[in-house]
Short mmCIF file of C-alpha atoms in Angstrom, two decimals:
data_model
loop_
_atom_site.label_atom_id
_atom_site.label_comp_id
_atom_site.label_asym_id
_atom_site.label_seq_id
_atom_site.Cartn_x
_atom_site.Cartn_y
_atom_site.Cartn_z
CA UNK A 1 -0.05 -0.05 0.11
CA UNK A 2 2.88 2.33 0.85
CA UNK A 3 4.09 1.99 -2.32
CA UNK A 4 1.16 2.70 -4.25
CA UNK A 5 0.40 5.73 -2.22
CA UNK A 6 4.15 6.94 -3.27
CA UNK A 7 3.22 6.33 -6.93
CA UNK A 8 -0.27 8.00 -6.62
CA UNK A 9 1.58 10.99 -4.96
CA UNK A 10 3.97 11.06 -7.97
CA UNK A 11 1.53 10.98 -10.35
CA UNK A 12 -0.49 13.70 -8.42
CA UNK A 13 2.68 15.69 -8.63
CA UNK A 14 3.21 14.85 -12.36
CA UNK A 15 -0.35 16.15 -13.26
CA UNK A 16 -0.25 19.08 -10.87
CA UNK A 17 3.07 20.58 -11.78
CA UNK A 18 4.95 18.98 -14.40
CA UNK A 19 2.29 18.87 -17.15
CA UNK A 20 1.43 22.50 -16.83
CA UNK A 21 4.97 23.65 -16.91
CA UNK A 22 5.55 21.58 -20.05
CA UNK A 23 2.23 22.69 -21.59
CA UNK A 24 3.10 26.23 -21.06
CA UNK A 25 6.48 25.87 -22.66
CA UNK A 26 5.15 24.14 -25.78
CA UNK A 27 1.98 26.28 -26.22
CA UNK A 28 4.07 29.48 -26.12
CA UNK A 29 5.44 28.34 -29.44
CA UNK A 30 2.37 27.88 -31.16
CA UNK A 31 0.24 30.24 -33.49
CA UNK A 32 -2.84 31.65 -31.75
CA UNK A 33 -5.01 30.04 -33.90
CA UNK A 34 -3.59 26.63 -32.81
CA UNK A 35 -4.06 27.94 -29.23
CA UNK A 36 -7.71 28.81 -29.76
CA UNK A 37 -8.43 25.22 -30.94
CA UNK A 38 -6.52 23.60 -27.88
CA UNK A 39 -8.99 25.51 -25.84
CA UNK A 40 -11.68 23.30 -27.23
CA UNK A 41 -10.18 19.78 -26.53
CA UNK A 42 -11.24 19.92 -22.52
CA UNK A 43 -12.27 21.91 -19.69
CA UNK A 44 -9.11 21.44 -17.84
CA UNK A 45 -6.91 22.21 -20.82
CA UNK A 46 -8.98 25.36 -21.29
CA UNK A 47 -8.52 26.37 -17.71
CA UNK A 48 -5.07 25.60 -17.76
CA UNK A 49 -4.00 27.90 -20.91
CA UNK A 50 -6.22 30.58 -19.75
CA UNK A 51 -4.27 30.79 -16.63
CA UNK A 52 -1.06 31.71 -18.53
CA UNK A 53 -1.67 35.60 -19.26
CA UNK A 54 1.58 35.73 -21.51
CA UNK A 55 -0.06 33.59 -24.17
CA UNK A 56 -2.83 36.04 -24.61
CA UNK A 57 -0.82 39.25 -25.41
CA UNK A 58 -1.58 38.77 -29.13
CA UNK A 59 -4.77 38.69 -30.74
CA UNK A 60 -4.18 37.72 -34.37
CA UNK A 61 -7.26 38.19 -36.65
CA UNK A 62 -5.25 38.58 -40.06
CA UNK A 63 -7.21 37.76 -43.19
CA UNK A 64 -10.30 36.51 -41.16
CA UNK A 65 -13.79 36.87 -42.40
CA UNK A 66 -16.19 38.68 -39.62
CA UNK A 67 -13.38 40.35 -37.96
CA UNK A 68 -15.15 43.08 -36.42
CA UNK A 69 -17.44 40.88 -34.72
CA UNK A 70 -14.84 38.35 -33.71
CA UNK A 71 -12.45 41.46 -32.35
CA UNK A 72 -15.28 42.68 -30.01
CA UNK A 73 -15.94 39.06 -28.73
CA UNK A 74 -12.36 38.69 -28.12
CA UNK A 75 -11.71 42.03 -26.54
CA UNK A 76 -14.90 41.04 -24.03
CA UNK A 77 -12.95 37.74 -22.80
CA UNK A 78 -11.01 38.24 -19.39
CA UNK A 79 -7.99 36.48 -20.96
CA UNK A 80 -7.22 39.27 -23.31
CA UNK A 81 -7.57 42.08 -20.55
CA UNK A 82 -3.74 42.72 -21.02
CA UNK A 83 -3.46 42.32 -24.61
CA UNK A 84 -0.55 44.15 -26.18
CA UNK A 85 -0.72 43.22 -29.80
CA UNK A 86 -3.77 43.28 -32.36
CA UNK A 87 -3.33 42.26 -35.84
CA UNK A 88 -6.10 43.00 -38.38
CA UNK A 89 -4.23 43.00 -41.50
CA UNK A 90 -6.38 42.57 -44.37
CA UNK A 91 -9.28 41.31 -42.05
CA UNK A 92 -12.43 41.28 -43.79
CA UNK A 93 -15.78 42.72 -42.21
CA UNK A 94 -13.97 45.50 -39.92
CA UNK A 95 -15.78 48.77 -39.97
CA UNK A 96 -15.93 52.13 -37.92
CA UNK A 97 -18.73 50.71 -36.12
CA UNK A 98 -16.94 47.73 -34.63
CA UNK A 99 -14.28 50.35 -33.52
CA UNK A 100 -16.82 52.74 -32.16
CA UNK A 101 -18.32 49.90 -30.13
CA UNK A 102 -14.98 48.79 -28.53
CA UNK A 103 -14.58 52.46 -27.47
CA UNK A 104 -18.16 52.54 -25.78
CA UNK A 105 -18.10 49.23 -24.19
CA UNK A 106 -14.54 47.84 -23.89
CA UNK A 107 -12.61 50.94 -23.06
CA UNK A 108 -10.50 49.39 -20.25
CA UNK A 109 -9.28 46.61 -22.35
CA UNK A 110 -6.86 48.21 -24.63
CA UNK A 111 -5.12 50.32 -22.17
CA UNK A 112 -2.08 48.07 -22.40
CA UNK A 113 -2.29 47.92 -26.23
CA UNK A 114 1.10 48.90 -27.98
CA UNK A 115 0.77 47.37 -31.33
CA UNK A 116 -2.30 47.84 -33.71
CA UNK A 117 -2.33 46.80 -37.42
CA UNK A 118 -5.03 47.91 -39.69
CA UNK A 119 -3.32 47.28 -43.10
CA UNK A 120 -5.83 46.83 -45.96
CA UNK A 121 -8.75 47.72 -43.82
CA UNK A 122 -10.35 49.55 -46.45
CA UNK A 123 -13.56 50.19 -44.44
CA UNK A 124 -12.11 52.07 -41.53
CA UNK A 125 -12.19 55.85 -41.98
CA UNK A 126 -11.25 58.89 -39.72
CA UNK A 127 -14.18 58.09 -37.37
CA UNK A 128 -12.78 54.46 -36.80
CA UNK A 129 -9.31 55.97 -35.86
CA UNK A 130 -10.68 58.38 -33.70
CA UNK A 131 -12.45 55.69 -31.75
CA UNK A 132 -9.67 52.97 -31.67
CA UNK A 133 -6.87 55.37 -30.60
CA UNK A 134 -8.97 56.86 -27.92
CA UNK A 135 -9.11 53.44 -26.45
CA UNK A 136 -5.26 52.87 -26.59
CA UNK A 137 -3.57 55.44 -25.06
CA UNK A 138 -0.11 53.43 -24.66
CA UNK A 139 0.15 52.44 -28.39
CA UNK A 140 3.36 52.57 -29.69
CA UNK A 141 3.18 50.96 -33.41
CA UNK A 142 0.48 52.11 -35.75
CA UNK A 143 -0.05 50.66 -39.44
CA UNK A 144 -2.68 51.64 -41.70
CA UNK A 145 -1.08 50.49 -45.14
CA UNK A 146 -3.40 50.81 -48.30
CA UNK A 147 -6.21 52.78 -46.63
CA UNK A 148 -7.59 55.45 -49.06
CA UNK A 149 -10.33 56.71 -46.77
CA UNK A 150 -8.19 57.97 -43.83
CA UNK A 151 -7.42 61.75 -43.94
CA UNK A 152 -5.33 64.20 -42.14
CA UNK A 153 -8.41 64.39 -39.63
CA UNK A 154 -7.83 60.68 -38.68
CA UNK A 155 -3.97 61.52 -38.02
CA UNK A 156 -5.01 64.44 -35.56
CA UNK A 157 -7.09 61.98 -33.46
CA UNK A 158 -3.95 59.72 -33.60
CA UNK A 159 -1.35 62.30 -32.37
CA UNK A 160 -4.02 63.79 -29.77
CA UNK A 161 -4.89 60.33 -28.39
CA UNK A 162 -1.39 58.46 -28.54
CA UNK A 163 1.51 59.95 -27.11
CA UNK A 164 4.15 57.33 -27.29
CA UNK A 165 4.30 56.32 -30.97
CA UNK A 166 7.67 55.21 -32.31
CA UNK A 167 6.74 53.38 -35.31
CA UNK A 168 4.17 54.50 -38.15
CA UNK A 169 3.28 53.05 -41.64
CA UNK A 170 1.24 55.16 -43.74
CA UNK A 171 2.16 53.28 -47.09
CA UNK A 172 -0.36 53.84 -49.55
CA UNK A 173 -2.56 56.43 -47.80
CA UNK A 174 -3.37 58.59 -50.93
CA UNK A 175 -5.22 61.20 -48.87
CA UNK A 176 -2.70 62.29 -46.32
CA UNK A 177 -1.22 65.68 -47.07
CA UNK A 178 1.64 67.72 -45.39
CA UNK A 179 -0.70 68.48 -42.77
CA UNK A 180 -0.40 65.06 -41.40
CA UNK A 181 3.27 65.16 -41.49
CA UNK A 182 3.20 68.54 -39.55
CA UNK A 183 1.09 67.08 -36.93
CA UNK A 184 3.46 63.87 -36.85
CA UNK A 185 6.47 66.19 -36.47
CA UNK A 186 5.08 68.24 -33.60
CA UNK A 187 3.98 65.48 -31.71
CA UNK A 188 6.38 62.38 -32.22
CA UNK A 189 9.85 63.58 -31.60
CA UNK A 190 11.13 60.12 -30.53
CA UNK A 191 9.49 58.53 -33.71
CA UNK A 192 12.04 55.81 -35.30
CA UNK A 193 10.29 54.33 -38.13
CA UNK A 194 8.15 56.18 -40.88
CA UNK A 195 6.88 54.53 -44.10
CA UNK A 196 5.23 57.17 -46.60
CA UNK A 197 5.41 54.98 -49.57
CA UNK A 198 2.69 56.23 -52.42
CA UNK A 199 1.44 58.89 -50.14
CA UNK A 200 1.28 61.10 -53.34
CA UNK A 201 -0.23 64.18 -51.73
CA UNK A 202 3.25 65.03 -49.88
CA UNK A 203 5.42 67.76 -50.85
CA UNK A 204 9.03 69.03 -49.90
CA UNK A 205 7.45 71.18 -47.13
CA UNK A 206 5.86 68.14 -45.28
CA UNK A 207 9.03 66.02 -45.50
CA UNK A 208 11.23 68.88 -44.22
CA UNK A 209 8.88 69.29 -40.89
CA UNK A 210 9.27 65.36 -40.46
CA UNK A 211 13.25 65.66 -40.99
CA UNK A 212 13.52 68.58 -38.43
CA UNK A 213 11.00 67.27 -35.90
CA UNK A 214 11.74 63.53 -35.89
CA UNK A 215 15.69 63.23 -35.20
CA UNK A 216 15.67 59.86 -33.90
CA UNK A 217 14.43 58.36 -36.87
CA UNK A 218 16.11 55.04 -37.74
CA UNK A 219 14.02 54.06 -40.97
CA UNK A 220 12.43 56.44 -43.73
CA UNK A 221 10.77 54.89 -46.54
CA UNK A 222 10.14 57.32 -49.33
CA UNK A 223 9.29 54.64 -52.05
CA UNK A 224 7.37 56.10 -55.20
CA UNK A 225 7.36 59.47 -54.20
CA UNK A 226 8.63 61.45 -57.35
CA UNK A 227 7.51 64.96 -56.01
CA UNK A 228 10.33 65.43 -53.69
CA UNK A 229 13.58 67.40 -54.62
CA UNK A 230 16.99 68.26 -53.33
CA UNK A 231 15.59 71.19 -51.09
CA UNK A 232 13.97 68.26 -49.05
CA UNK A 233 16.53 65.65 -49.73
CA UNK A 234 19.46 67.46 -48.45
CA UNK A 235 17.98 67.76 -45.10
CA UNK A 236 17.97 64.06 -44.62
CA UNK A 237 21.52 64.56 -43.35
CA UNK A 238 19.90 65.84 -40.24
CA UNK A 239 18.94 62.31 -39.36
CA UNK A 240 22.32 60.99 -37.61
CA UNK A 241 20.66 57.93 -36.65
CA UNK A 242 19.46 56.73 -39.90
CA UNK A 243 19.96 53.26 -41.08
CA UNK A 244 17.40 52.40 -43.60
CA UNK A 245 16.35 54.73 -46.54
CA UNK A 246 14.33 53.96 -49.58
CA UNK A 247 14.07 56.60 -52.39
CA UNK A 248 13.09 54.42 -55.12
CA UNK A 249 11.60 56.42 -57.85
CA UNK A 250 13.40 59.73 -56.62
CA UNK A 251 13.34 61.22 -59.98
CA UNK A 252 14.53 64.70 -58.92
CA UNK A 253 17.23 63.31 -56.65
CA UNK A 254 20.71 64.83 -57.89
CA UNK A 255 24.21 64.07 -56.91
CA UNK A 256 24.17 67.44 -54.75
CA UNK A 257 21.27 65.98 -52.72
CA UNK A 258 22.70 62.29 -52.46
CA UNK A 259 25.91 63.89 -51.32
CA UNK A 260 24.17 65.40 -48.37
CA UNK A 261 22.54 62.14 -47.85
CA UNK A 262 25.75 60.66 -47.63
CA UNK A 263 26.54 62.24 -44.31
CA UNK A 264 24.42 59.81 -42.46
CA UNK A 265 27.09 57.81 -41.23
CA UNK A 266 25.07 54.89 -39.89
CA UNK A 267 23.37 54.02 -42.89
CA UNK A 268 23.00 50.19 -43.88
CA UNK A 269 20.54 50.06 -46.52
CA UNK A 270 20.10 52.53 -49.31
CA UNK A 271 17.56 51.88 -52.13
CA UNK A 272 18.35 54.39 -55.19
CA UNK A 273 16.39 52.36 -57.75
CA UNK A 274 15.34 54.51 -60.67
CA UNK A 275 16.89 57.87 -59.16
CA UNK A 276 17.88 58.48 -62.84
CA UNK A 277 19.73 61.61 -62.29
CA UNK A 278 22.31 60.20 -60.13
CA UNK A 279 25.86 59.60 -61.66
CA UNK A 280 29.03 58.44 -59.97
CA UNK A 281 29.67 61.59 -58.05
CA UNK A 282 26.73 60.92 -55.93
CA UNK A 283 27.39 57.13 -55.63
CA UNK A 284 31.15 57.95 -54.76
CA UNK A 285 29.98 60.38 -51.96
CA UNK A 286 28.12 57.64 -50.51
CA UNK A 287 31.00 55.20 -50.86
CA UNK A 288 33.15 57.66 -48.87
CA UNK A 289 30.20 58.77 -46.35
CA UNK A 290 28.57 55.63 -45.58
CA UNK A 291 31.28 52.88 -44.83
CA UNK A 292 28.85 50.38 -43.01
CA UNK A 293 26.40 50.08 -46.03
CA UNK A 294 25.06 46.51 -46.52
CA UNK A 295 22.46 46.92 -48.88
CA UNK A 296 22.63 49.05 -52.13
CA UNK A 297 20.46 49.23 -55.07
CA UNK A 298 21.62 51.38 -58.26
CA UNK A 299 18.84 49.68 -60.26
CA UNK A 300 18.06 51.32 -63.83
CA UNK A 301 20.45 54.22 -63.09
CA UNK A 302 22.25 54.86 -66.45
CA UNK A 303 24.59 57.71 -65.17
CA UNK A 304 26.83 55.49 -62.99
CA UNK A 305 30.03 53.39 -63.90
CA UNK A 306 32.74 51.29 -62.89
CA UNK A 307 34.47 54.08 -61.12
CA UNK A 308 31.48 54.28 -58.26
CA UNK A 309 31.85 50.38 -58.01
CA UNK A 310 35.70 50.88 -57.50
CA UNK A 311 35.03 53.67 -54.91
CA UNK A 312 32.62 51.25 -53.21
CA UNK A 313 35.15 48.38 -53.09
CA UNK A 314 37.69 50.51 -51.47
CA UNK A 315 35.22 51.86 -48.56
CA UNK A 316 32.78 49.07 -48.26
CA UNK A 317 34.07 45.92 -49.39
CA UNK A 318 33.93 44.16 -45.95
CA UNK A 319 30.05 45.33 -45.36
CA UNK A 320 28.26 44.98 -48.41
CA UNK A 321 25.94 41.88 -48.60
CA UNK A 322 23.62 43.03 -51.22
CA UNK A 323 24.21 44.96 -54.74
CA UNK A 324 21.87 45.72 -57.26
CA UNK A 325 23.52 47.23 -60.55
CA UNK A 326 21.03 45.61 -62.94
CA UNK A 327 20.15 48.10 -65.64
CA UNK A 328 23.15 50.23 -65.02
CA UNK A 329 24.55 50.00 -68.52
CA UNK A 330 27.63 51.89 -67.55
CA UNK A 331 28.92 49.15 -65.32
CA UNK A 332 30.74 46.27 -67.13
CA UNK A 333 29.26 42.82 -66.70
CA UNK A 334 30.86 40.68 -64.09
CA UNK A 335 30.72 37.29 -63.21
CA UNK A 336 30.00 36.23 -59.77
CA UNK A 337 33.69 35.32 -58.87
CA UNK A 338 34.88 39.01 -60.09
CA UNK A 339 32.07 40.67 -57.93
CA UNK A 340 33.23 38.64 -54.97
CA UNK A 341 36.95 40.07 -55.33
CA UNK A 342 35.45 43.38 -55.15
CA UNK A 343 33.23 42.55 -52.39
CA UNK A 344 33.86 39.36 -50.40
CA UNK A 345 30.70 39.65 -48.23
CA UNK A 346 28.32 39.85 -51.32
CA UNK A 347 25.47 37.25 -51.13
CA UNK A 348 23.14 38.91 -53.54
CA UNK A 349 24.09 40.97 -56.37
CA UNK A 350 20.94 41.28 -58.59
CA UNK A 351 18.10 42.66 -56.44
CA UNK A 352 15.08 45.07 -57.55
CA UNK A 353 12.74 46.50 -55.02
#
C-alpha cells in the first residue's frame, strides 16, 4: 500500500506541476489559432491555458472573415484584458462601427495595447481611427497601409490620443497631406520608423518638417514618391541615426542631394532604384560617407560607371552583402567570382525592389 501511495503522490505531482509547466513551454511556441483550437479540447486544458497571461498578449485576426465581430467578442474575454498586440491585416468585415463599439463598451480592455495593425482595412475611416486610438493611450506601433479613406483628420485624432508612437506606417494612404506630417513632426520627436510609400499628396514642405521634428528616425521609406526635390532630400542629413532609407523612384534626387544624404554615417541600407539623375559623383560620396553600408540598389541608373563600384569596393568591401546594378549600362558585366573579388561579403548581386 505504501508503494502505491508513493506512486499516486508522484502521479499527482506530475499532473499538478510537471504537465502544466511543459504545456506552458509548448503552447508558447504555437500560433494563436492553434491555441484557440486547444481551448476546445477539454475544460481542464482550457482552464490551464487561460491561466497563462503571457499566451494572450497577441490577438491575431489576419485575413479572417467577420473580423469586426470576432474582435469585439475577443476583447470582451477576460483572458485578453492585458493584450498588447492586435493584428487585423487584410481582415474582412471590420468597420468603423466595430471600433466605436469597442470604445463605448470595452474602453478598459486596450489600455496596455502597444501594437495595432489595420493594414488593408479599407472600410476604416477617420471616425474609426478616432474611436480606436482613444482606447489605446499606450500605443507605440500603428500601421494603416493601403487605406484611402483616412485623411489628416484621422491623424489629428491619432496624435491627440496616442502620445508614445515610435513606428508609423502610412504606406498607400493617398489622402494624407503635408498637414499629417506636420502633426507627426510636432508630436512624435522620438519616432524611429516612418513609411510614407505612395503618399502622393506630400511635398517638400511636409517632408522637411519630419526631418526637423523627428531626429531619432532609424528608418525612412519614401518609395515611389517622385514629387520631392533636393530642397528636402538635403535635409535627410539631419538624421544622424538613420539606418534604412528607401528613395526608389526619386526622380528629382541629384548628386548634390545624395552627397548630403551621404553624411548619414550610420546608413546600412540605401535603395536608389530609378533615381535616374544620379551619377558616379553621388555614389562615390555615399561610398566615402556611409562605410557601413550593407545593401545598395542602383537599379536602372544609367549614369553610373565602374568608377563608383571601385570606390565602393575601397570603402565598403567588408560590409556590402547586397548590390543591385541591374540596368546600369555603364557598369561592366561581371561574373559572380569577379564581383566577389570586389565585395567578399556579397551574397546577392541582382535585386530589384
